[in-house]
mmCIF file of C-alpha atoms in Angstrom:
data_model
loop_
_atom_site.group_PDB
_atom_site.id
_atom_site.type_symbol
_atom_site.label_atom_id
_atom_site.label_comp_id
_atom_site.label_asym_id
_atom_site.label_seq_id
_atom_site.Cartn_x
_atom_site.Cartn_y
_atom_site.Cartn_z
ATOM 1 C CA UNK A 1 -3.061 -13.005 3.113
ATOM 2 C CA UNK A 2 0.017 -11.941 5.795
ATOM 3 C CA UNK A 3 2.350 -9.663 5.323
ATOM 4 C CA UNK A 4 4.867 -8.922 7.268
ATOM 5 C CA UNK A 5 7.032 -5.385 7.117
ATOM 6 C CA UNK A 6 10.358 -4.037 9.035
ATOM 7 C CA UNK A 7 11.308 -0.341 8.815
ATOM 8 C CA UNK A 8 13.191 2.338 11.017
ATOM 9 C CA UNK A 9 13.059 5.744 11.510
ATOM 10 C CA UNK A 10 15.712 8.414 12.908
ATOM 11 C CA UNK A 11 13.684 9.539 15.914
ATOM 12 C CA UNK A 12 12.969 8.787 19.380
ATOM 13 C CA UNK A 13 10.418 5.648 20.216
ATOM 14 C CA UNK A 14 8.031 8.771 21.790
ATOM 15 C CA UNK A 15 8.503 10.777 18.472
ATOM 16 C CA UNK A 16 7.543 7.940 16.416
ATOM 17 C CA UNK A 17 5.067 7.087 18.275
ATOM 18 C CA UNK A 18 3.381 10.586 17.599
ATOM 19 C CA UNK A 19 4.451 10.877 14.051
ATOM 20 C CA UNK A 20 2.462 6.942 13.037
ATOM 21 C CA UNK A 21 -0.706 8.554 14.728
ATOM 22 C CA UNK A 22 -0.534 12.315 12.811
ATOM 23 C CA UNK A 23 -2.359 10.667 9.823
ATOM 24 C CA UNK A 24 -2.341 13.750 8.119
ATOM 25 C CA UNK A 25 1.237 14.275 8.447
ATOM 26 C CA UNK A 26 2.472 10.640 7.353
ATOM 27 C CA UNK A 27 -0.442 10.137 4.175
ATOM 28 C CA UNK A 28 1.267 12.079 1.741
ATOM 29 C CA UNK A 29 4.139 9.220 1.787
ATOM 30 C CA UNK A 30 1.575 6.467 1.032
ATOM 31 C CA UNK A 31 1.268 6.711 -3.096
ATOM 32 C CA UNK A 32 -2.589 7.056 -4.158
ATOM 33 C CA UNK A 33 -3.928 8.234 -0.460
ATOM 34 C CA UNK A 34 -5.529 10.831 0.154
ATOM 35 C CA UNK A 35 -7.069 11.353 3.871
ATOM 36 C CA UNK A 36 -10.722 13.529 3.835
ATOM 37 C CA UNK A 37 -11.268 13.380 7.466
ATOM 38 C CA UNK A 38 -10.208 12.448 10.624
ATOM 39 C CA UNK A 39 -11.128 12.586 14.198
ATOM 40 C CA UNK A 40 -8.328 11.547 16.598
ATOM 41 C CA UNK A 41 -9.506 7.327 16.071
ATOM 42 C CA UNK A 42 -11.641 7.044 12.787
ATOM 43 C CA UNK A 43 -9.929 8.103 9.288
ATOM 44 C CA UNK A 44 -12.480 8.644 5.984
ATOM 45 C CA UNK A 45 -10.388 9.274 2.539
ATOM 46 C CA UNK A 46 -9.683 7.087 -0.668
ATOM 47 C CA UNK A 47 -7.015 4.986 -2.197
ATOM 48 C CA UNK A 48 -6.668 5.340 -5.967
ATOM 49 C CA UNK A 49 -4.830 1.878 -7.737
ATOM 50 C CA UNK A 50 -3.991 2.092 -11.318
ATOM 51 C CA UNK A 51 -4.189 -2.004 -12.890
ATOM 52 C CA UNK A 52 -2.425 -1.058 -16.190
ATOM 53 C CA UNK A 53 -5.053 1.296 -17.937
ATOM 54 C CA UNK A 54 -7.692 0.749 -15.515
ATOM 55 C CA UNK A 55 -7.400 3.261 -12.640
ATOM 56 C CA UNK A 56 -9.390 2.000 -9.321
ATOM 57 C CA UNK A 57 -10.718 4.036 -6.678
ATOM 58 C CA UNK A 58 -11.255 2.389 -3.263
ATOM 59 C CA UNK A 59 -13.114 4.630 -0.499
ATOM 60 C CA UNK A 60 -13.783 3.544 3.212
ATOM 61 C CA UNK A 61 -12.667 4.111 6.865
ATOM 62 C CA UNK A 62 -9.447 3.527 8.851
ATOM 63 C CA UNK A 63 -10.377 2.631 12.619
ATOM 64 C CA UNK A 64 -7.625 2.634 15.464
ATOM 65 C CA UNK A 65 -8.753 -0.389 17.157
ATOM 66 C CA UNK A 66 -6.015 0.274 19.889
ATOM 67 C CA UNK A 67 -3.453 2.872 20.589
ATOM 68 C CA UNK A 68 -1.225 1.216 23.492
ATOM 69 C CA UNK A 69 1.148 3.876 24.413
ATOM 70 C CA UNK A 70 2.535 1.776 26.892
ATOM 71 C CA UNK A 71 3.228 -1.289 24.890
ATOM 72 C CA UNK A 72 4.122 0.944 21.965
ATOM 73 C CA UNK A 73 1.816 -0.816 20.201
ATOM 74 C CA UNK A 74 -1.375 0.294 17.687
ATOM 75 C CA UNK A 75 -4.230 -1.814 15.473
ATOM 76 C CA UNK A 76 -5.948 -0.009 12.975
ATOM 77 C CA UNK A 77 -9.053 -1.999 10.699
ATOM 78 C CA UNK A 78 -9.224 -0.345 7.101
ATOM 79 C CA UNK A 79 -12.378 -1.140 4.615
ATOM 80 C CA UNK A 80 -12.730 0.305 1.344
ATOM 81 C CA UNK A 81 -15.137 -0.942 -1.798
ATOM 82 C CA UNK A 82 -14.600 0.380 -5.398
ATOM 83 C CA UNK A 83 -16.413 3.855 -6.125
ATOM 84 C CA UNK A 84 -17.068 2.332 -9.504
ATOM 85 C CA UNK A 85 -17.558 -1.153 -9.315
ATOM 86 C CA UNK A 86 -17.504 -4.726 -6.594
ATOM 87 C CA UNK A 87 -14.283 -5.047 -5.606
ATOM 88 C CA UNK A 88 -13.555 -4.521 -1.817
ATOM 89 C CA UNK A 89 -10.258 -4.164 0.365
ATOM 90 C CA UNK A 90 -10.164 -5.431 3.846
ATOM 91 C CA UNK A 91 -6.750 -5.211 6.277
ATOM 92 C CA UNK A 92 -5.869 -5.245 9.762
ATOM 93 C CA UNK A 93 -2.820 -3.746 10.411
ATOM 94 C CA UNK A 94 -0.429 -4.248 13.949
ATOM 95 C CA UNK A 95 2.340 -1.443 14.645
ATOM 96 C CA UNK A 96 4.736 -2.202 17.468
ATOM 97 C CA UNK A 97 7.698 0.191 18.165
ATOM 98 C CA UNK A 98 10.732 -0.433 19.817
ATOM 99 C CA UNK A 99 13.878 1.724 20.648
ATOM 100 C CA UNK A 100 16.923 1.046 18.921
ATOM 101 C CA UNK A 101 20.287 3.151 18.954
ATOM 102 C CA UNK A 102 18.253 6.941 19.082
ATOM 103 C CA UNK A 103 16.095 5.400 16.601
ATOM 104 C CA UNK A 104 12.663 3.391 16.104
ATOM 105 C CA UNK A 105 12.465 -0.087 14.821
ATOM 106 C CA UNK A 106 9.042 -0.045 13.596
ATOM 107 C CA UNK A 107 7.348 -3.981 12.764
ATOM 108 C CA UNK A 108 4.099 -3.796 11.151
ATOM 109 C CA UNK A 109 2.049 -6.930 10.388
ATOM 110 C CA UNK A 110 -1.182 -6.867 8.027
ATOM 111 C CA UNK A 111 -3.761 -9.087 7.536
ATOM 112 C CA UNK A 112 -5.345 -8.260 3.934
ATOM 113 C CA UNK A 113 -7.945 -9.245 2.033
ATOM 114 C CA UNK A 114 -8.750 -7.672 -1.371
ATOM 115 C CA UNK A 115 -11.018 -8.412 -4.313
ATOM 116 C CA UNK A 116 -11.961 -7.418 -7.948
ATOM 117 C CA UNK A 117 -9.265 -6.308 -10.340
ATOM 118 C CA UNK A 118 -6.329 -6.187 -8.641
ATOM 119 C CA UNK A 119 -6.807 -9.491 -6.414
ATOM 120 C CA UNK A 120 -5.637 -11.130 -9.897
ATOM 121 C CA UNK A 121 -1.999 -10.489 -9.259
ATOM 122 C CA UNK A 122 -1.702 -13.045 -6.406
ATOM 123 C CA UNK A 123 -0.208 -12.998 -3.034
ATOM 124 C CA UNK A 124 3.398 -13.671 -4.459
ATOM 125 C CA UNK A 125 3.190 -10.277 -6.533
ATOM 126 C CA UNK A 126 0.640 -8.527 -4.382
ATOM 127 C CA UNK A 127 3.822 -9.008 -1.265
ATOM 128 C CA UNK A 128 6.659 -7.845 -3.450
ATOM 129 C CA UNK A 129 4.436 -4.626 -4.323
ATOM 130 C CA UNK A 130 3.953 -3.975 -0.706
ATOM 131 C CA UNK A 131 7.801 -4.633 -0.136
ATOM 132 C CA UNK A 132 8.520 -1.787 -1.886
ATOM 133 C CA UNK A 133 5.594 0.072 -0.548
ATOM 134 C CA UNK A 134 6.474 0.146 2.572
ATOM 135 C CA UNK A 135 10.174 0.755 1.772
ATOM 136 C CA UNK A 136 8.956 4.447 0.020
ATOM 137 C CA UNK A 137 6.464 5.262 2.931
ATOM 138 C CA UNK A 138 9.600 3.995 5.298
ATOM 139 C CA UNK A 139 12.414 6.721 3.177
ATOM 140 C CA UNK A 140 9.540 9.199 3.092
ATOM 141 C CA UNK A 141 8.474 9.212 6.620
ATOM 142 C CA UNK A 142 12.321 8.923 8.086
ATOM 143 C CA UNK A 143 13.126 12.090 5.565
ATOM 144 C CA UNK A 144 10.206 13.974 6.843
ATOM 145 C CA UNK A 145 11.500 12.885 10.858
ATOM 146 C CA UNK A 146 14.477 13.841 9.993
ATOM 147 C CA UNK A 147 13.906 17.502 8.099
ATOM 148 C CA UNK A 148 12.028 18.211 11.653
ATOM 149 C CA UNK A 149 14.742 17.353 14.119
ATOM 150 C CA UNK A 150 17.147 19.013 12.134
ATOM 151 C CA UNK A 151 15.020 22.276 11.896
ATOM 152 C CA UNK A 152 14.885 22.431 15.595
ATOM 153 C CA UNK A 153 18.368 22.154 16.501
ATOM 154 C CA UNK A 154 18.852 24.666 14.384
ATOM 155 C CA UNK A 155 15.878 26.878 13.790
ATOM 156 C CA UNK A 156 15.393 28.061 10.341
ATOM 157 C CA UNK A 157 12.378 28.904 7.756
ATOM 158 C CA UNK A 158 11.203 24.925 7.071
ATOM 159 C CA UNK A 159 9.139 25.186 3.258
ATOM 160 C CA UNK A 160 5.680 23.626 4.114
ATOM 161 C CA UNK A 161 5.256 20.198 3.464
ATOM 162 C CA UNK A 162 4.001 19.293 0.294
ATOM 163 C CA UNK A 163 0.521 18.328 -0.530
ATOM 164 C CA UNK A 164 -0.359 15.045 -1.617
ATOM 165 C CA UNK A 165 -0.498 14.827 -5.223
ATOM 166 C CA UNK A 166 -3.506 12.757 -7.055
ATOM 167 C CA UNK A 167 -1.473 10.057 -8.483
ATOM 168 C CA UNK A 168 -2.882 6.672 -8.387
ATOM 169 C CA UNK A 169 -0.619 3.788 -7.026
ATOM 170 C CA UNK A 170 0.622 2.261 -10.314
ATOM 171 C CA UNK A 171 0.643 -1.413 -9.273
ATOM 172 C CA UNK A 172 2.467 -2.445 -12.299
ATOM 173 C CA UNK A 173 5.018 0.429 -11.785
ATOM 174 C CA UNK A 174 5.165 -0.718 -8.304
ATOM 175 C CA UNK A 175 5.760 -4.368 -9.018
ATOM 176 C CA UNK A 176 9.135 -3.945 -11.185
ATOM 177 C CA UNK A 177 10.432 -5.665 -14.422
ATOM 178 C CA UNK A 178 11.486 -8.807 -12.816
ATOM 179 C CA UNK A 179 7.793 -9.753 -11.736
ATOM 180 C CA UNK A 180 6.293 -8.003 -15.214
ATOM 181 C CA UNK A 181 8.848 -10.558 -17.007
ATOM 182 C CA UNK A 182 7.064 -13.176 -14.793
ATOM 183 C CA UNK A 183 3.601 -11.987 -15.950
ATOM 184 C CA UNK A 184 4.756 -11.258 -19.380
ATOM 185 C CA UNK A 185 6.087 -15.239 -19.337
ATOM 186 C CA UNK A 186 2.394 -16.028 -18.182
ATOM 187 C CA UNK A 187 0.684 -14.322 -20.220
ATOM 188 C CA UNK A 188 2.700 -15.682 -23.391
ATOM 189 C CA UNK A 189 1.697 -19.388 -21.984
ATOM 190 C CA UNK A 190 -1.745 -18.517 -22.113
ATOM 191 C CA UNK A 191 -1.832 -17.192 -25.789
ATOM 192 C CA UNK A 192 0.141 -20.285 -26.623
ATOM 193 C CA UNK A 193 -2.923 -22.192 -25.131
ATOM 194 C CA UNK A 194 -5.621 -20.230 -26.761
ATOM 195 C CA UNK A 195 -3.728 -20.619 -30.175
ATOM 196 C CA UNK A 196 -3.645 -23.963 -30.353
ATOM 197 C CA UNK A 197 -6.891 -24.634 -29.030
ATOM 198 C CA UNK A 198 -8.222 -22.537 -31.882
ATOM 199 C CA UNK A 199 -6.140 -24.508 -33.962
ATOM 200 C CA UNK A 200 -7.421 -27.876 -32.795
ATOM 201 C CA UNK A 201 -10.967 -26.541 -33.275
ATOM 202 C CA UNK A 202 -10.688 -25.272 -36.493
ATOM 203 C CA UNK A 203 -9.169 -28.692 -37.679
ATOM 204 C CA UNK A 204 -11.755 -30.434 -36.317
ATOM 205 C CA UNK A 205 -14.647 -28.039 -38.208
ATOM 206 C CA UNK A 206 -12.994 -28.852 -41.626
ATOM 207 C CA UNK A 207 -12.904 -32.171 -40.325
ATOM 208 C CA UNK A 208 -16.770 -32.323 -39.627
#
Protein backbone atom coordinates (compact mmCIF):
# COMPACT_ATOMS: atom_id res chain seq x y z
CA UNK A 1 0.00 0.00 0.00
CA UNK A 2 0.80 4.11 -0.53
CA UNK A 3 1.06 6.39 1.84
CA UNK A 4 1.49 9.61 1.50
CA UNK A 5 2.89 12.15 4.46
CA UNK A 6 3.36 16.19 4.72
CA UNK A 7 5.39 17.68 7.59
CA UNK A 8 7.61 20.88 8.25
CA UNK A 9 10.32 21.71 10.20
CA UNK A 10 11.74 25.20 11.59
CA UNK A 11 15.10 25.06 9.83
CA UNK A 12 16.80 25.86 6.74
CA UNK A 13 16.22 23.38 3.48
CA UNK A 14 20.37 22.69 4.02
CA UNK A 15 19.74 22.01 7.81
CA UNK A 16 17.07 19.64 7.13
CA UNK A 17 18.63 18.17 4.73
CA UNK A 18 21.48 17.14 7.25
CA UNK A 19 19.26 16.50 10.15
CA UNK A 20 16.86 13.50 7.77
CA UNK A 21 20.37 11.87 7.04
CA UNK A 22 21.88 11.93 10.98
CA UNK A 23 19.93 8.64 11.58
CA UNK A 24 21.15 8.53 14.88
CA UNK A 25 20.05 11.88 15.74
CA UNK A 26 16.34 11.68 14.29
CA UNK A 27 15.59 7.61 15.58
CA UNK A 28 14.84 8.38 18.96
CA UNK A 29 11.54 10.28 17.57
CA UNK A 30 10.38 7.14 15.69
CA UNK A 31 8.43 5.04 18.69
CA UNK A 32 9.86 1.30 18.88
CA UNK A 33 13.32 2.08 16.82
CA UNK A 34 16.21 1.52 17.83
CA UNK A 35 19.32 2.00 15.26
CA UNK A 36 22.50 -0.72 16.02
CA UNK A 37 24.63 0.43 13.25
CA UNK A 38 25.21 2.60 10.62
CA UNK A 39 27.69 3.47 8.02
CA UNK A 40 26.99 6.76 6.20
CA UNK A 41 24.28 4.62 3.45
CA UNK A 42 23.27 1.21 5.12
CA UNK A 43 21.31 1.32 8.65
CA UNK A 44 21.06 -2.28 10.82
CA UNK A 45 18.66 -1.92 14.09
CA UNK A 46 15.05 -3.23 15.00
CA UNK A 47 11.52 -2.07 15.18
CA UNK A 48 9.54 -3.41 18.15
CA UNK A 49 5.31 -3.36 17.40
CA UNK A 50 3.12 -4.23 20.23
CA UNK A 51 -0.52 -5.98 18.50
CA UNK A 52 -2.47 -5.76 21.83
CA UNK A 53 -0.57 -8.34 24.12
CA UNK A 54 1.58 -9.63 21.50
CA UNK A 55 4.78 -7.53 21.26
CA UNK A 56 6.62 -8.00 17.66
CA UNK A 57 10.10 -7.51 16.92
CA UNK A 58 11.06 -6.76 13.29
CA UNK A 59 14.99 -6.64 12.50
CA UNK A 60 16.57 -5.75 9.02
CA UNK A 61 18.45 -3.00 7.07
CA UNK A 62 17.65 0.57 5.94
CA UNK A 63 19.51 1.30 2.49
CA UNK A 64 19.80 4.98 1.06
CA UNK A 65 19.12 4.15 -2.42
CA UNK A 66 19.83 7.90 -3.33
CA UNK A 67 20.85 10.98 -1.52
CA UNK A 68 20.25 13.88 -4.23
CA UNK A 69 21.53 16.91 -2.57
CA UNK A 70 20.78 18.81 -5.46
CA UNK A 71 17.22 17.85 -6.00
CA UNK A 72 16.78 17.75 -2.24
CA UNK A 73 15.64 14.58 -2.68
CA UNK A 74 16.51 10.91 -0.81
CA UNK A 75 15.13 6.99 -1.28
CA UNK A 76 15.82 4.74 1.35
CA UNK A 77 14.61 0.60 0.95
CA UNK A 78 13.88 -0.85 4.57
CA UNK A 79 13.41 -4.88 5.12
CA UNK A 80 12.79 -6.37 8.33
CA UNK A 81 11.31 -10.15 9.19
CA UNK A 82 10.02 -11.05 12.73
CA UNK A 83 12.89 -12.22 15.24
CA UNK A 84 10.28 -14.65 16.44
CA UNK A 85 8.17 -15.72 13.83
CA UNK A 86 7.12 -15.18 9.49
CA UNK A 87 5.96 -12.01 9.24
CA UNK A 88 8.07 -9.54 7.09
CA UNK A 89 7.99 -5.62 6.48
CA UNK A 90 8.97 -4.22 3.19
CA UNK A 91 8.88 -0.11 2.34
CA UNK A 92 10.36 2.24 0.05
CA UNK A 93 10.36 5.49 1.24
CA UNK A 94 10.85 9.06 -1.09
CA UNK A 95 11.92 12.36 0.90
CA UNK A 96 11.83 15.57 -1.11
CA UNK A 97 12.53 18.95 0.64
CA UNK A 98 11.60 22.19 -0.32
CA UNK A 99 12.12 25.75 1.22
CA UNK A 100 9.31 27.45 2.59
CA UNK A 101 9.26 30.81 4.69
CA UNK A 102 12.91 29.91 6.77
CA UNK A 103 11.47 26.58 7.02
CA UNK A 104 11.37 22.97 5.29
CA UNK A 105 8.32 21.48 3.78
CA UNK A 106 9.25 17.97 3.97
CA UNK A 107 6.82 15.30 1.52
CA UNK A 108 7.56 11.79 2.11
CA UNK A 109 5.89 9.02 0.09
CA UNK A 110 6.12 5.16 1.12
CA UNK A 111 5.48 2.24 -0.58
CA UNK A 112 4.82 -0.60 2.19
CA UNK A 113 4.29 -3.93 2.32
CA UNK A 114 3.90 -5.85 5.62
CA UNK A 115 2.81 -9.31 6.71
CA UNK A 116 1.95 -11.57 9.75
CA UNK A 117 0.19 -10.10 12.74
CA UNK A 118 -0.15 -6.76 12.23
CA UNK A 119 -1.02 -6.85 8.31
CA UNK A 120 -4.61 -7.78 9.88
CA UNK A 121 -5.49 -4.21 10.62
CA UNK A 122 -5.85 -3.18 6.93
CA UNK A 123 -4.66 -0.34 4.90
CA UNK A 124 -7.57 1.98 6.19
CA UNK A 125 -6.23 1.57 9.91
CA UNK A 126 -2.66 0.71 9.07
CA UNK A 127 -2.75 4.79 7.21
CA UNK A 128 -4.43 6.49 10.12
CA UNK A 129 -1.63 4.84 12.47
CA UNK A 130 1.02 6.21 10.28
CA UNK A 131 -0.90 9.66 10.22
CA UNK A 132 -0.19 10.08 13.54
CA UNK A 133 3.19 8.55 13.27
CA UNK A 134 4.54 10.75 11.31
CA UNK A 135 2.83 13.72 13.04
CA UNK A 136 5.02 12.64 16.54
CA UNK A 137 8.32 11.98 14.54
CA UNK A 138 7.29 15.51 12.66
CA UNK A 139 6.75 17.55 16.59
CA UNK A 140 9.76 15.54 17.75
CA UNK A 141 12.19 16.24 15.06
CA UNK A 142 11.02 20.17 14.62
CA UNK A 143 11.49 20.38 18.72
CA UNK A 144 14.85 18.84 18.51
CA UNK A 145 15.68 21.56 15.21
CA UNK A 146 14.51 23.94 17.08
CA UNK A 147 16.31 23.35 20.79
CA UNK A 148 19.61 23.50 18.39
CA UNK A 149 19.11 26.79 16.64
CA UNK A 150 18.08 28.31 19.66
CA UNK A 151 21.21 27.05 21.61
CA UNK A 152 23.41 28.66 19.09
CA UNK A 153 22.11 32.02 18.98
CA UNK A 154 22.49 32.00 22.28
CA UNK A 155 25.08 29.62 23.60
CA UNK A 156 24.25 27.88 26.72
CA UNK A 157 24.81 24.27 28.49
CA UNK A 158 22.19 22.10 26.02
CA UNK A 159 21.23 18.63 28.45
CA UNK A 160 22.19 15.70 26.08
CA UNK A 161 19.63 14.32 24.11
CA UNK A 162 17.84 11.60 25.46
CA UNK A 163 18.31 8.01 24.66
CA UNK A 164 15.82 6.06 23.01
CA UNK A 165 13.77 4.25 25.36
CA UNK A 166 12.69 0.38 24.62
CA UNK A 167 9.09 0.92 24.19
CA UNK A 168 7.42 -0.97 21.53
CA UNK A 169 5.10 1.00 19.07
CA UNK A 170 1.67 0.25 20.59
CA UNK A 171 -0.35 -0.02 17.36
CA UNK A 172 -3.56 -0.05 19.16
CA UNK A 173 -2.44 3.00 21.28
CA UNK A 174 -1.41 4.47 18.08
CA UNK A 175 -4.63 3.89 16.22
CA UNK A 176 -7.06 5.91 18.72
CA UNK A 177 -10.63 5.19 20.08
CA UNK A 178 -12.44 6.18 17.03
CA UNK A 179 -10.82 3.28 14.87
CA UNK A 180 -10.80 0.76 18.20
CA UNK A 181 -14.75 1.61 18.24
CA UNK A 182 -14.55 0.53 14.53
CA UNK A 183 -12.76 -2.74 15.44
CA UNK A 184 -14.66 -3.15 18.58
CA UNK A 185 -18.03 -2.82 16.11
CA UNK A 186 -16.26 -5.65 14.01
CA UNK A 187 -15.39 -7.70 16.25
CA UNK A 188 -19.00 -7.69 17.96
CA UNK A 189 -20.37 -8.70 14.24
CA UNK A 190 -18.25 -11.55 14.22
CA UNK A 191 -19.29 -13.02 17.68
CA UNK A 192 -22.82 -12.35 16.56
CA UNK A 193 -21.93 -14.72 13.59
CA UNK A 194 -20.21 -17.38 15.52
CA UNK A 195 -23.22 -17.39 18.03
CA UNK A 196 -25.69 -18.10 15.90
CA UNK A 197 -23.95 -20.44 13.84
CA UNK A 198 -23.43 -22.45 17.00
CA UNK A 199 -26.90 -22.02 17.54
CA UNK A 200 -28.04 -23.30 14.17
CA UNK A 201 -25.74 -26.30 14.68
CA UNK A 202 -26.73 -27.27 17.87
CA UNK A 203 -30.48 -27.21 16.68
CA UNK A 204 -29.76 -29.19 14.00
CA UNK A 205 -27.79 -32.05 16.37
CA UNK A 206 -30.99 -32.36 18.55
CA UNK A 207 -32.64 -32.38 15.40
CA UNK A 208 -30.60 -35.43 14.01
Amino acid sequence: MELHHEFTVPVPVDEAWRALLDIERVAPCMPGASVEDYDGKTVTGSVKVKVGPITVTYRGTAVFEEQDESALRMVLIASGRETRGQGTARATVTGTLTGQDGGTAVSVRTDLAVTGRPAQFGRGVMAEVGDRLVGQFARCLAERLGEQKTAESAPQPVPPAQEPDDEPLDLLRAIGVPVAKRAAAGLAAAAVVVIVATRIRRRWNRQV
